[in-house]
PDB file of C-alpha atoms and ligand atoms in Angstrom:
ATOM      1  CA  MET A  22       0.920  19.900   2.412  1.00 66.00           C
ATOM      2  CA  ALA A  23      -2.841  19.873   2.118  1.00 90.00           C
ATOM      3  CA  ALA A  24      -3.736  16.135   1.979  1.00 97.00           C
ATOM      4  CA  LYS A  25      -4.298  13.869   4.958  1.00 98.00           C
ATOM      5  CA  ILE A  26      -2.442  10.649   4.728  1.00 98.00           C
ATOM      6  CA  ILE A  27      -4.293   7.334   4.774  1.00 98.00           C
ATOM      7  CA  ASP A  28      -2.290   5.091   7.044  1.00 98.00           C
ATOM      8  CA  GLY A  29      -2.604   1.721   5.349  1.00 98.00           C
ATOM      9  CA  LYS A  30      -0.319  -0.012   7.820  1.00 98.00           C
ATOM     10  CA  ALA A  31      -2.579   0.964  10.774  1.00 98.00           C
ATOM     11  CA  ILE A  32      -5.755  -0.005   8.929  1.00 98.00           C
ATOM     12  CA  ALA A  33      -4.277  -3.288   7.876  1.00 98.00           C
ATOM     13  CA  ARG A  34      -3.175  -3.930  11.529  1.00 98.00           C
ATOM     14  CA  GLU A  35      -6.822  -3.314  12.600  1.00 98.00           C
ATOM     15  CA  ILE A  36      -8.131  -5.699  10.015  1.00 98.00           C
ATOM     16  CA  ASN A  37      -5.505  -8.372  10.817  1.00 98.00           C
ATOM     17  CA  GLN A  38      -6.528  -8.278  14.481  1.00 98.00           C
ATOM     18  CA  GLU A  39     -10.086  -9.026  13.403  1.00 98.00           C
ATOM     19  CA  THR A  40      -8.750 -11.796  11.103  1.00 98.00           C
ATOM     20  CA  ALA A  41      -6.833 -13.273  14.105  1.00 98.00           C
ATOM     21  CA  GLU A  42     -10.070 -13.471  15.998  1.00 98.00           C
ATOM     22  CA  ILE A  43     -11.759 -15.313  13.156  1.00 98.00           C
ATOM     23  CA  VAL A  44      -8.765 -17.729  12.946  1.00 98.00           C
ATOM     24  CA  ALA A  45      -9.002 -18.335  16.740  1.00 98.00           C
ATOM     25  CA  LYS A  46     -12.732 -18.938  16.512  1.00 98.00           C
ATOM     26  CA  LEU A  47     -12.296 -21.438  13.679  1.00 98.00           C
ATOM     27  CA  ALA A  48      -9.466 -23.164  15.663  1.00 97.00           C
ATOM     28  CA  ARG A  49     -11.889 -23.590  18.647  1.00 98.00           C
ATOM     29  CA  GLU A  50     -14.204 -25.442  16.230  1.00 97.00           C
ATOM     30  CA  GLY A  51     -11.290 -27.693  15.308  1.00 97.00           C
ATOM     31  CA  LYS A  52     -10.749 -25.952  11.954  1.00 97.00           C
ATOM     32  CA  LYS A  53      -7.115 -24.886  11.392  1.00 98.00           C
ATOM     33  CA  VAL A  54      -6.649 -22.455   8.577  1.00 98.00           C
ATOM     34  CA  GLY A  55      -3.765 -23.298   6.156  1.00 98.00           C
ATOM     35  CA  LEU A  56      -2.310 -21.357   3.219  1.00 98.00           C
ATOM     36  CA  ALA A  57       0.199 -22.504   0.688  1.00 98.00           C
ATOM     37  CA  VAL A  58       2.350 -19.952  -0.988  1.00 98.00           C
ATOM     38  CA  VAL A  59       4.229 -21.097  -4.165  1.00 98.00           C
ATOM     39  CA  LEU A  60       7.190 -19.089  -5.396  1.00 98.00           C
ATOM     40  CA  VAL A  61       8.790 -20.076  -8.657  1.00 98.00           C
ATOM     41  CA  GLY A  62      12.280 -18.571  -9.080  1.00 97.00           C
ATOM     42  CA  GLU A  63      14.116 -15.929  -7.052  1.00 95.00           C
ATOM     43  CA  ASP A  64      12.823 -12.639  -8.349  1.00 94.00           C
ATOM     44  CA  PRO A  65      13.955 -10.240  -5.440  1.00 93.00           C
ATOM     45  CA  ALA A  66      10.686  -8.352  -5.226  1.00 93.00           C
ATOM     46  CA  SER A  67       8.642 -11.533  -5.245  1.00 96.00           C
ATOM     47  CA  CYS A  68      10.872 -13.022  -2.525  1.00 96.00           C
ATOM     48  CA  VAL A  69      10.136  -9.977  -0.305  1.00 94.00           C
ATOM     49  CA  TYR A  70       6.413 -10.154  -0.954  1.00 95.00           C
ATOM     50  CA  VAL A  71       6.213 -13.915  -0.248  1.00 97.00           C
ATOM     51  CA  ARG A  72       8.265 -13.413   2.993  1.00 97.00           C
ATOM     52  CA  ASN A  73       5.863 -10.694   4.166  1.00 97.00           C
ATOM     53  CA  LYS A  74       2.927 -12.984   3.395  1.00 97.00           C
ATOM     54  CA  ILE A  75       4.393 -15.893   5.357  1.00 98.00           C
ATOM     55  CA  ARG A  76       5.170 -13.598   8.345  1.00 98.00           C
ATOM     56  CA  ALA A  77       1.663 -12.178   8.221  1.00 98.00           C
ATOM     57  CA  CYS A  78       0.157 -15.673   8.370  1.00 98.00           C
ATOM     58  CA  ALA A  79       2.099 -16.352  11.534  1.00 98.00           C
ATOM     59  CA  GLU A  80       0.953 -13.145  13.109  1.00 98.00           C
ATOM     60  CA  VAL A  81      -2.803 -14.073  12.788  1.00 98.00           C
ATOM     61  CA  GLY A  82      -2.356 -17.773  13.506  1.00 98.00           C
ATOM     62  CA  ILE A  83      -2.719 -19.183   9.937  1.00 98.00           C
ATOM     63  CA  GLU A  84      -0.438 -22.163   9.245  1.00 98.00           C
ATOM     64  CA  SER A  85       1.525 -21.464   6.097  1.00 98.00           C
ATOM     65  CA  LYS A  86       3.381 -23.732   3.762  1.00 97.00           C
ATOM     66  CA  HIS A  87       6.091 -22.118   1.654  1.00 97.00           C
ATOM     67  CA  ILE A  88       6.937 -23.961  -1.540  1.00 98.00           C
ATOM     68  CA  ASN A  89      10.036 -22.630  -3.295  1.00 97.00           C
ATOM     69  CA  MET A  90      10.458 -23.946  -6.831  1.00 98.00           C
ATOM     70  CA  PRO A  91      13.603 -23.530  -8.979  1.00 98.00           C
ATOM     71  CA  ALA A  92      13.667 -20.756 -11.580  1.00 98.00           C
ATOM     72  CA  ASP A  93      13.806 -23.359 -14.441  1.00 98.00           C
ATOM     73  CA  SER A  94      10.628 -25.178 -13.401  1.00 98.00           C
ATOM     74  CA  THR A  95       8.310 -26.044 -16.233  1.00 98.00           C
ATOM     75  CA  THR A  96       4.603 -25.469 -16.376  1.00 98.00           C
ATOM     76  CA  GLU A  97       4.126 -29.218 -15.807  1.00 98.00           C
ATOM     77  CA  ASP A  98       6.366 -29.021 -12.662  1.00 98.00           C
ATOM     78  CA  VAL A  99       4.177 -26.319 -11.236  1.00 98.00           C
ATOM     79  CA  LEU A 100       0.881 -28.083 -12.251  1.00 98.00           C
ATOM     80  CA  LYS A 101       2.086 -31.167 -10.366  1.00 98.00           C
ATOM     81  CA  VAL A 102       2.646 -29.108  -7.155  1.00 98.00           C
ATOM     82  CA  ILE A 103      -0.753 -27.496  -7.594  1.00 98.00           C
ATOM     83  CA  ALA A 104      -2.459 -30.962  -7.956  1.00 98.00           C
ATOM     84  CA  GLU A 105      -0.821 -32.042  -4.689  1.00 98.00           C
ATOM     85  CA  LEU A 106      -1.974 -28.873  -2.886  1.00 98.00           C
ATOM     86  CA  ASN A 107      -5.456 -29.252  -4.296  1.00 98.00           C
ATOM     87  CA  ALA A 108      -5.669 -32.710  -2.773  1.00 98.00           C
ATOM     88  CA  ASP A 109      -4.138 -31.702   0.562  1.00 98.00           C
ATOM     89  CA  ASP A 110      -6.860 -31.198   3.214  1.00 97.00           C
ATOM     90  CA  SER A 111      -4.662 -29.144   5.433  1.00 97.00           C
ATOM     91  CA  VAL A 112      -4.393 -26.557   2.644  1.00 98.00           C
ATOM     92  CA  ASP A 113      -7.303 -24.192   2.437  1.00 98.00           C
ATOM     93  CA  GLY A 114      -5.854 -21.598   0.145  1.00 98.00           C
ATOM     94  CA  ILE A 115      -3.229 -21.678  -2.620  1.00 98.00           C
ATOM     95  CA  LEU A 116      -1.341 -18.667  -3.974  1.00 98.00           C
ATOM     96  CA  VAL A 117       1.152 -18.710  -6.776  1.00 98.00           C
ATOM     97  CA  GLN A 118       3.161 -15.576  -6.570  1.00 98.00           C
ATOM     98  CA  SER A 119       2.935 -13.525  -9.757  1.00 96.00           C
ATOM     99  CA  PRO A 120       4.704 -13.157 -12.189  1.00 95.00           C
ATOM    100  CA  PRO A 121       6.267 -16.619 -12.588  1.00 97.00           C
ATOM    101  CA  PRO A 122       9.279 -17.036 -14.945  1.00 98.00           C
ATOM    102  CA  PRO A 123       8.367 -16.568 -18.559  1.00 97.00           C
ATOM    103  CA  GLN A 124       8.473 -20.321 -19.470  1.00 98.00           C
ATOM    104  CA  VAL A 125       5.622 -21.015 -17.010  1.00 98.00           C
ATOM    105  CA  ASP A 126       2.125 -20.603 -18.428  1.00 98.00           C
ATOM    106  CA  GLU A 127       0.509 -18.527 -15.743  1.00 97.00           C
ATOM    107  CA  ALA A 128      -3.022 -18.834 -17.087  1.00 97.00           C
ATOM    108  CA  ALA A 129      -2.759 -22.600 -17.021  1.00 98.00           C
ATOM    109  CA  VAL A 130      -1.503 -22.552 -13.455  1.00 98.00           C
ATOM    110  CA  ILE A 131      -4.319 -20.259 -12.282  1.00 97.00           C
ATOM    111  CA  LEU A 132      -6.935 -22.448 -13.975  1.00 96.00           C
ATOM    112  CA  ALA A 133      -5.481 -25.500 -12.243  1.00 98.00           C
ATOM    113  CA  ILE A 134      -6.016 -24.187  -8.704  1.00 98.00           C
ATOM    114  CA  ASP A 135      -9.139 -25.552  -7.136  1.00 98.00           C
ATOM    115  CA  PRO A 136     -11.558 -22.579  -7.294  1.00 98.00           C
ATOM    116  CA  ASP A 137     -12.460 -23.219  -3.603  1.00 98.00           C
ATOM    117  CA  LYS A 138      -8.753 -22.581  -2.718  1.00 98.00           C
ATOM    118  CA  ASP A 139      -8.363 -19.591  -5.014  1.00 98.00           C
ATOM    119  CA  VAL A 140      -7.420 -16.989  -2.384  1.00 98.00           C
ATOM    120  CA  ASP A 141      -6.237 -14.533  -5.071  1.00 98.00           C
ATOM    121  CA  CYS A 142      -9.759 -14.585  -6.646  1.00 98.00           C
ATOM    122  CA  PHE A 143      -8.203 -15.171 -10.099  1.00 97.00           C
ATOM    123  CA  ALA A 144     -10.279 -18.241 -11.146  1.00 97.00           C
ATOM    124  CA  GLU A 145     -12.957 -17.777 -13.824  1.00 96.00           C
ATOM    125  CA  ARG A 146     -15.705 -18.800 -11.465  1.00 97.00           C
ATOM    126  CA  ASN A 147     -14.685 -16.401  -8.762  1.00 98.00           C
ATOM    127  CA  VAL A 148     -14.146 -13.479 -11.107  1.00 97.00           C
ATOM    128  CA  GLY A 149     -17.610 -14.218 -12.513  1.00 97.00           C
ATOM    129  CA  ARG A 150     -19.194 -14.192  -9.071  1.00 97.00           C
ATOM    130  CA  LEU A 151     -17.505 -10.872  -8.324  1.00 97.00           C
ATOM    131  CA  LEU A 152     -18.885  -9.314 -11.464  1.00 97.00           C
ATOM    132  CA  ILE A 153     -22.534 -10.412 -10.817  1.00 97.00           C
ATOM    133  CA  GLY A 154     -22.201  -8.954  -7.282  1.00 95.00           C
ATOM    134  CA  GLU A 155     -22.338 -12.282  -5.345  1.00 94.00           C
ATOM    135  CA  LYS A 156     -21.306 -11.352  -1.835  1.00 89.00           C
ATOM    136  CA  LYS A 157     -20.319 -14.900  -0.717  1.00 91.00           C
ATOM    137  CA  GLY A 158     -16.899 -16.101  -1.497  1.00 95.00           C
ATOM    138  CA  PHE A 159     -13.483 -14.634  -2.174  1.00 98.00           C
ATOM    139  CA  HIS A 160     -12.697 -11.035  -2.826  1.00 97.00           C
ATOM    140  CA  PRO A 161      -9.759  -9.845  -5.011  1.00 98.00           C
ATOM    141  CA  CYS A 162      -7.143  -8.900  -2.393  1.00 98.00           C
ATOM    142  CA  THR A 163      -5.888  -5.493  -3.596  1.00 98.00           C
ATOM    143  CA  PRO A 164      -9.183  -4.051  -4.779  1.00 98.00           C
ATOM    144  CA  TRP A 165     -10.869  -5.248  -1.611  1.00 98.00           C
ATOM    145  CA  GLY A 166      -8.076  -3.587   0.324  1.00 98.00           C
ATOM    146  CA  VAL A 167      -8.746  -0.340  -1.507  1.00 98.00           C
ATOM    147  CA  MET A 168     -12.441  -0.470  -0.694  1.00 98.00           C
ATOM    148  CA  GLU A 169     -11.622  -1.093   2.936  1.00 98.00           C
ATOM    149  CA  LEU A 170      -9.225   1.829   3.017  1.00 98.00           C
ATOM    150  CA  LEU A 171     -11.998   4.068   1.621  1.00 98.00           C
ATOM    151  CA  ARG A 172     -14.628   2.700   4.036  1.00 98.00           C
ATOM    152  CA  ARG A 173     -12.410   2.909   7.070  1.00 98.00           C
ATOM    153  CA  SER A 174     -11.278   6.502   6.138  1.00 98.00           C
ATOM    154  CA  GLY A 175     -14.905   7.625   5.899  1.00 98.00           C
ATOM    155  CA  VAL A 176     -14.956   7.916   2.073  1.00 98.00           C
ATOM    156  CA  ASP A 177     -18.334   6.915   0.569  1.00 98.00           C
ATOM    157  CA  PRO A 178     -17.939   6.333  -3.185  1.00 98.00           C
ATOM    158  CA  ARG A 179     -21.720   6.601  -3.725  1.00 98.00           C
ATOM    159  CA  GLY A 180     -22.448   9.034  -6.527  1.00 98.00           C
ATOM    160  CA  LYS A 181     -18.770   9.938  -6.951  1.00 98.00           C
ATOM    161  CA  HIS A 182     -16.784   9.768 -10.054  1.00 99.00           C
ATOM    162  CA  ALA A 183     -14.077   7.170  -9.576  1.00 99.00           C
ATOM    163  CA  VAL A 184     -11.337   6.945 -12.224  1.00 99.00           C
ATOM    164  CA  VAL A 185      -9.217   3.757 -12.327  1.00 99.00           C
ATOM    165  CA  ILE A 186      -5.994   3.921 -14.223  1.00 98.00           C
ATOM    166  CA  GLY A 187      -5.007   0.484 -15.347  1.00 98.00           C
ATOM    167  CA  ARG A 188      -7.016  -2.514 -16.660  1.00 98.00           C
ATOM    168  CA  SER A 189      -5.149  -5.542 -15.278  1.00 97.00           C
ATOM    169  CA  ASN A 190      -6.971  -8.596 -14.178  1.00 96.00           C
ATOM    170  CA  ILE A 191      -5.345  -8.324 -10.786  1.00 97.00           C
ATOM    171  CA  VAL A 192      -6.225  -4.715  -9.965  1.00 98.00           C
ATOM    172  CA  GLY A 193      -7.855  -2.528 -12.613  1.00 98.00           C
ATOM    173  CA  LYS A 194     -10.752  -4.691 -13.756  1.00 98.00           C
ATOM    174  CA  PRO A 195     -11.859  -5.988 -10.365  1.00 98.00           C
ATOM    175  CA  MET A 196     -11.350  -2.495  -8.849  1.00 98.00           C
ATOM    176  CA  ALA A 197     -13.791  -1.036 -11.382  1.00 98.00           C
ATOM    177  CA  ALA A 198     -16.277  -3.906 -10.643  1.00 98.00           C
ATOM    178  CA  LEU A 199     -16.122  -3.281  -6.850  1.00 98.00           C
ATOM    179  CA  LEU A 200     -16.491   0.501  -7.145  1.00 98.00           C
ATOM    180  CA  MET A 201     -19.500   0.254  -9.441  1.00 98.00           C
ATOM    181  CA  GLN A 202     -21.268  -2.462  -7.461  1.00 97.00           C
ATOM    182  CA  LYS A 203     -24.851  -1.714  -6.570  1.00 97.00           C
ATOM    183  CA  ALA A 204     -24.227  -1.919  -2.892  1.00 96.00           C
ATOM    184  CA  ALA A 205     -23.521   0.087   0.268  1.00 97.00           C
ATOM    185  CA  GLY A 206     -19.992   1.418   0.267  1.00 97.00           C
ATOM    186  CA  ALA A 207     -19.825   1.372  -3.566  1.00 98.00           C
ATOM    187  CA  ASN A 208     -22.231   2.836  -6.190  1.00 98.00           C
ATOM    188  CA  ALA A 209     -19.657   5.040  -7.842  1.00 98.00           C
ATOM    189  CA  THR A 210     -19.653   6.152 -11.489  1.00 98.00           C
ATOM    190  CA  VAL A 211     -16.574   4.519 -12.844  1.00 99.00           C
ATOM    191  CA  THR A 212     -14.276   5.418 -15.688  1.00 99.00           C
ATOM    192  CA  VAL A 213     -11.315   3.033 -16.602  1.00 99.00           C
ATOM    193  CA  VAL A 214      -8.417   4.554 -18.445  1.00 98.00           C
ATOM    194  CA  HIS A 215      -5.310   2.659 -19.667  1.00 98.00           C
ATOM    195  CA  SER A 216      -2.262   2.628 -21.820  1.00 96.00           C
ATOM    196  CA  GLY A 217      -4.488   2.860 -24.885  1.00 97.00           C
ATOM    197  CA  THR A 218      -6.309   5.983 -23.668  1.00 98.00           C
ATOM    198  CA  PRO A 219      -5.393   9.250 -25.430  1.00 98.00           C
ATOM    199  CA  ASP A 220      -5.117  12.180 -22.981  1.00 98.00           C
ATOM    200  CA  ILE A 221      -5.541  10.283 -19.645  1.00 98.00           C
ATOM    201  CA  ALA A 222      -5.335  13.584 -17.744  1.00 98.00           C
ATOM    202  CA  ARG A 223      -8.647  14.676 -19.238  1.00 98.00           C
ATOM    203  CA  TYR A 224     -10.372  11.968 -17.282  1.00 98.00           C
ATOM    204  CA  THR A 225      -8.320  11.968 -14.113  1.00 99.00           C
ATOM    205  CA  ARG A 226      -8.907  15.687 -13.644  1.00 98.00           C
ATOM    206  CA  ASP A 227     -12.555  14.970 -13.224  1.00 98.00           C
ATOM    207  CA  ALA A 228     -12.034  12.153 -10.626  1.00 99.00           C
ATOM    208  CA  ASP A 229     -13.390  12.514  -7.070  1.00 99.00           C
ATOM    209  CA  ILE A 230     -11.624   9.177  -6.358  1.00 99.00           C
ATOM    210  CA  LEU A 231      -8.524   8.356  -8.322  1.00 99.00           C
ATOM    211  CA  VAL A 232      -7.028   4.896  -8.198  1.00 99.00           C
ATOM    212  CA  ALA A 233      -3.625   4.518  -9.822  1.00 98.00           C
ATOM    213  CA  ALA A 234      -2.640   0.976 -10.900  1.00 98.00           C
ATOM    214  CA  ILE A 235      -0.680   1.418 -14.042  1.00 97.00           C
ATOM    215  CA  GLY A 236       2.757   0.291 -13.022  1.00 96.00           C
ATOM    216  CA  LYS A 237       4.548   3.458 -14.115  1.00 97.00           C
ATOM    217  CA  PRO A 238       6.641   5.332 -11.478  1.00 97.00           C
ATOM    218  CA  GLU A 239       5.113   8.697 -10.471  1.00 98.00           C
ATOM    219  CA  PHE A 240       2.869   8.700 -13.574  1.00 98.00           C
ATOM    220  CA  VAL A 241       0.188  10.831 -11.938  1.00 98.00           C
ATOM    221  CA  ARG A 242       1.372  14.452 -11.562  1.00 98.00           C
ATOM    222  CA  GLY A 243      -0.256  17.154  -9.479  1.00 98.00           C
ATOM    223  CA  ASP A 244      -1.847  18.846 -12.396  1.00 98.00           C
ATOM    224  CA  MET A 245      -3.815  15.644 -13.335  1.00 98.00           C
ATOM    225  CA  ILE A 246      -5.646  15.664 -10.022  1.00 98.00           C
ATOM    226  CA  LYS A 247      -8.830  17.529  -9.115  1.00 98.00           C
ATOM    227  CA  PRO A 248      -8.419  19.724  -6.000  1.00 98.00           C
ATOM    228  CA  GLY A 249      -9.756  17.776  -2.989  1.00 98.00           C
ATOM    229  CA  ALA A 250      -9.751  14.327  -4.691  1.00 98.00           C
ATOM    230  CA  VAL A 251      -9.028  11.145  -2.805  1.00 98.00           C
ATOM    231  CA  VAL A 252      -5.972   9.536  -4.333  1.00 99.00           C
ATOM    232  CA  ILE A 253      -5.226   5.843  -3.941  1.00 99.00           C
ATOM    233  CA  ASP A 254      -1.876   4.710  -5.191  1.00 98.00           C
ATOM    234  CA  VAL A 255      -1.644   0.994  -5.910  1.00 98.00           C
ATOM    235  CA  GLY A 256       1.787   1.183  -7.630  1.00 97.00           C
ATOM    236  CA  ILE A 257       5.026  -0.156  -6.139  1.00 96.00           C
ATOM    237  CA  ASN A 258       8.034   0.784  -8.319  1.00 95.00           C
ATOM    238  CA  ARG A 259      11.715   0.568  -7.425  1.00 94.00           C
ATOM    239  CA  ILE A 260      13.611   3.509  -8.922  1.00 94.00           C
ATOM    240  CA  PHE A 261      17.135   4.785  -8.697  1.00 95.00           C
ATOM    241  CA  ASP A 262      17.193   8.131  -6.930  1.00 93.00           C
ATOM    242  CA  GLU A 263      20.067  10.185  -8.407  1.00 94.00           C
ATOM    243  CA  GLN A 264      20.086  12.694  -5.545  1.00 93.00           C
ATOM    244  CA  LEU A 265      20.110   9.950  -2.793  1.00 93.00           C
ATOM    245  CA  GLY A 266      22.446   7.728  -4.847  1.00 97.00           C
ATOM    246  CA  LYS A 267      20.358   4.645  -4.091  1.00 95.00           C
ATOM    247  CA  HIS A 268      17.128   2.865  -4.987  1.00 95.00           C
ATOM    248  CA  ARG A 269      13.845   3.754  -3.369  1.00 94.00           C
ATOM    249  CA  LEU A 270      10.201   2.725  -3.682  1.00 95.00           C
ATOM    250  CA  VAL A 271       7.742   5.015  -5.314  1.00 97.00           C
ATOM    251  CA  GLY A 272       4.142   4.623  -6.350  1.00 98.00           C
ATOM    252  CA  ASP A 273       2.299   5.424  -9.577  1.00 98.00           C
ATOM    253  CA  VAL A 274       1.631   8.837  -8.196  1.00 98.00           C
ATOM    254  CA  ASN A 275       4.020  11.719  -7.700  1.00 98.00           C
ATOM    255  CA  PHE A 276       3.434  11.960  -3.960  1.00 98.00           C
ATOM    256  CA  ALA A 277       5.000  15.419  -3.295  1.00 97.00           C
ATOM    257  CA  GLU A 278       2.844  17.053  -6.021  1.00 98.00           C
ATOM    258  CA  ALA A 279      -0.326  15.048  -5.412  1.00 98.00           C
ATOM    259  CA  SER A 280      -0.352  15.712  -1.669  1.00 98.00           C
ATOM    260  CA  GLU A 281      -0.572  19.487  -2.422  1.00 98.00           C
ATOM    261  CA  VAL A 282      -3.837  18.915  -4.350  1.00 98.00           C
ATOM    262  CA  ALA A 283      -5.668  15.949  -2.892  1.00 98.00           C
ATOM    263  CA  SER A 284      -7.702  15.881   0.299  1.00 98.00           C
ATOM    264  CA  LEU A 285      -6.711  12.325   1.167  1.00 98.00           C
ATOM    265  CA  ILE A 286      -3.804  10.210  -0.179  1.00 98.00           C
ATOM    266  CA  THR A 287      -2.180   6.851   0.344  1.00 98.00           C
ATOM    267  CA  PRO A 288       1.637   6.750   0.719  1.00 98.00           C
ATOM    268  CA  VAL A 289       4.009   4.239  -0.912  1.00 98.00           C
ATOM    269  CA  PRO A 290       5.149   2.163   0.992  1.00 96.00           C
ATOM    270  CA  GLY A 291       2.582   1.921   3.850  1.00 97.00           C
ATOM    271  CA  GLY A 292      -0.607   2.530   1.903  1.00 98.00           C
ATOM    272  CA  VAL A 293      -2.283  -0.171  -0.186  1.00 98.00           C
ATOM    273  CA  GLY A 294       0.525  -2.755   0.085  1.00 97.00           C
ATOM    274  CA  PRO A 295      -0.310  -3.950   3.648  1.00 98.00           C
ATOM    275  CA  MET A 296      -3.970  -4.076   2.677  1.00 98.00           C
ATOM    276  CA  THR A 297      -3.346  -6.698  -0.056  1.00 98.00           C
ATOM    277  CA  ILE A 298      -1.891  -8.977   2.530  1.00 98.00           C
ATOM    278  CA  ALA A 299      -4.833  -8.263   4.926  1.00 98.00           C
ATOM    279  CA  GLY A 300      -7.162  -9.278   2.078  1.00 98.00           C
ATOM    280  CA  LEU A 301      -5.229 -12.479   1.453  1.00 98.00           C
ATOM    281  CA  LEU A 302      -5.419 -13.536   5.103  1.00 98.00           C
ATOM    282  CA  ARG A 303      -9.103 -12.847   5.159  1.00 98.00           C
ATOM    283  CA  ASN A 304      -9.612 -14.920   2.063  1.00 98.00           C
ATOM    284  CA  ALA A 305      -7.791 -17.844   3.671  1.00 98.00           C
ATOM    285  CA  CYS A 306     -10.441 -17.724   6.449  1.00 98.00           C
ATOM    286  CA  ILE A 307     -13.187 -17.566   3.810  1.00 98.00           C
ATOM    287  CA  ALA A 308     -11.790 -20.725   2.156  1.00 98.00           C
ATOM    288  CA  LYS A 309     -12.072 -22.540   5.480  1.00 97.00           C
ATOM    289  CA  GLU A 310     -15.509 -21.148   6.165  1.00 94.00           C
ATOM    290  CA  LEU A 311     -16.705 -22.288   2.741  1.00 90.00           C
ATOM    291  CA  LYS A 312     -15.698 -25.886   3.341  1.00 85.00           C
TER     292      LYS A 312
HETATM  293  N1  GUN B  11       2.093 -10.386  -7.302  1.00 78.16           N
HETATM  294  C1  GUN B  11       1.788  -9.133  -6.953  1.00 78.16           C
HETATM  295  N2  GUN B  11       0.641  -9.022  -6.256  1.00 78.16           N
HETATM  296  C2  GUN B  11       0.243 -10.284  -6.138  1.00 78.16           C
HETATM  297  C3  GUN B  11      -0.976 -10.878  -5.539  1.00 78.16           C
HETATM  298  O1  GUN B  11      -1.823 -10.175  -4.986  1.00 78.16           O
HETATM  299  N3  GUN B  11      -1.069 -12.190  -5.699  1.00 78.16           N
HETATM  300  C4  GUN B  11      -0.200 -12.985  -6.347  1.00 78.16           C
HETATM  301  N4  GUN B  11      -0.448 -14.241  -6.444  1.00 78.16           N
HETATM  302  N5  GUN B  11       0.911 -12.452  -6.946  1.00 78.16           N
HETATM  303  C5  GUN B  11       1.075 -11.106  -6.823  1.00 78.16           C
END
């Protein structure tokens, strides 16, 4: 295997230690950081993610409030909870785990969250600030995590060709925005490819930095990667492994093939996943600091 593995768990641990120090400093100033996590329904993957977020809060000293709502909740039910959390001074950040059940209007819920408590950086105002390069305020958790992985692994995107696979509001779009930012640690030339792009490999083969966020198990094969590229795998897919006879987690990249070609690569699990949570915890501190 040629590629070096980027240890997202270790890097997230380092960031969370820094976050714990920020939380402690705020506490000394009488400012307790509080985060509310809302989960609608019982999707097994979402339950795991929410549990991990709550546990991570406790580890850095953030007070968390876990609100579990029934799977048949209506948009109005969720909006009522959001209104209460918006008005609650002990709650600095609000996160509604995505995706909610189909009857809940997710866009309406996101819009209802006080933008000053929008720790996912989903609100129009915060997305706008991100796009114009405003440094103050929230960062989008996963894309920020990817930038930190690059920075702390000694990868400078400046002048490089970064290809992002996927155009979601949660990863692809903000990822492209951060990589192209006119700022230290960014300044890449960015291409975004997606499900509507014919011959995706044509673009990925030219990528110095390849970020896969398309939600398709092992979509990126070894022959789609430029030798020596840095490969960041944002995907988390649960597949049934015939040989093992059980389910296992895989990314959007075929790890065995990619690690023969890339110079640096993130594993799944243990790559980008822990960084998303690290970003969330940092945003909760930012919410308190902005008050
Ligand atoms: N579902 C998967 N990732 C995320 C995330 O970062 N935030 C929220 N709210 N939901 C998610």
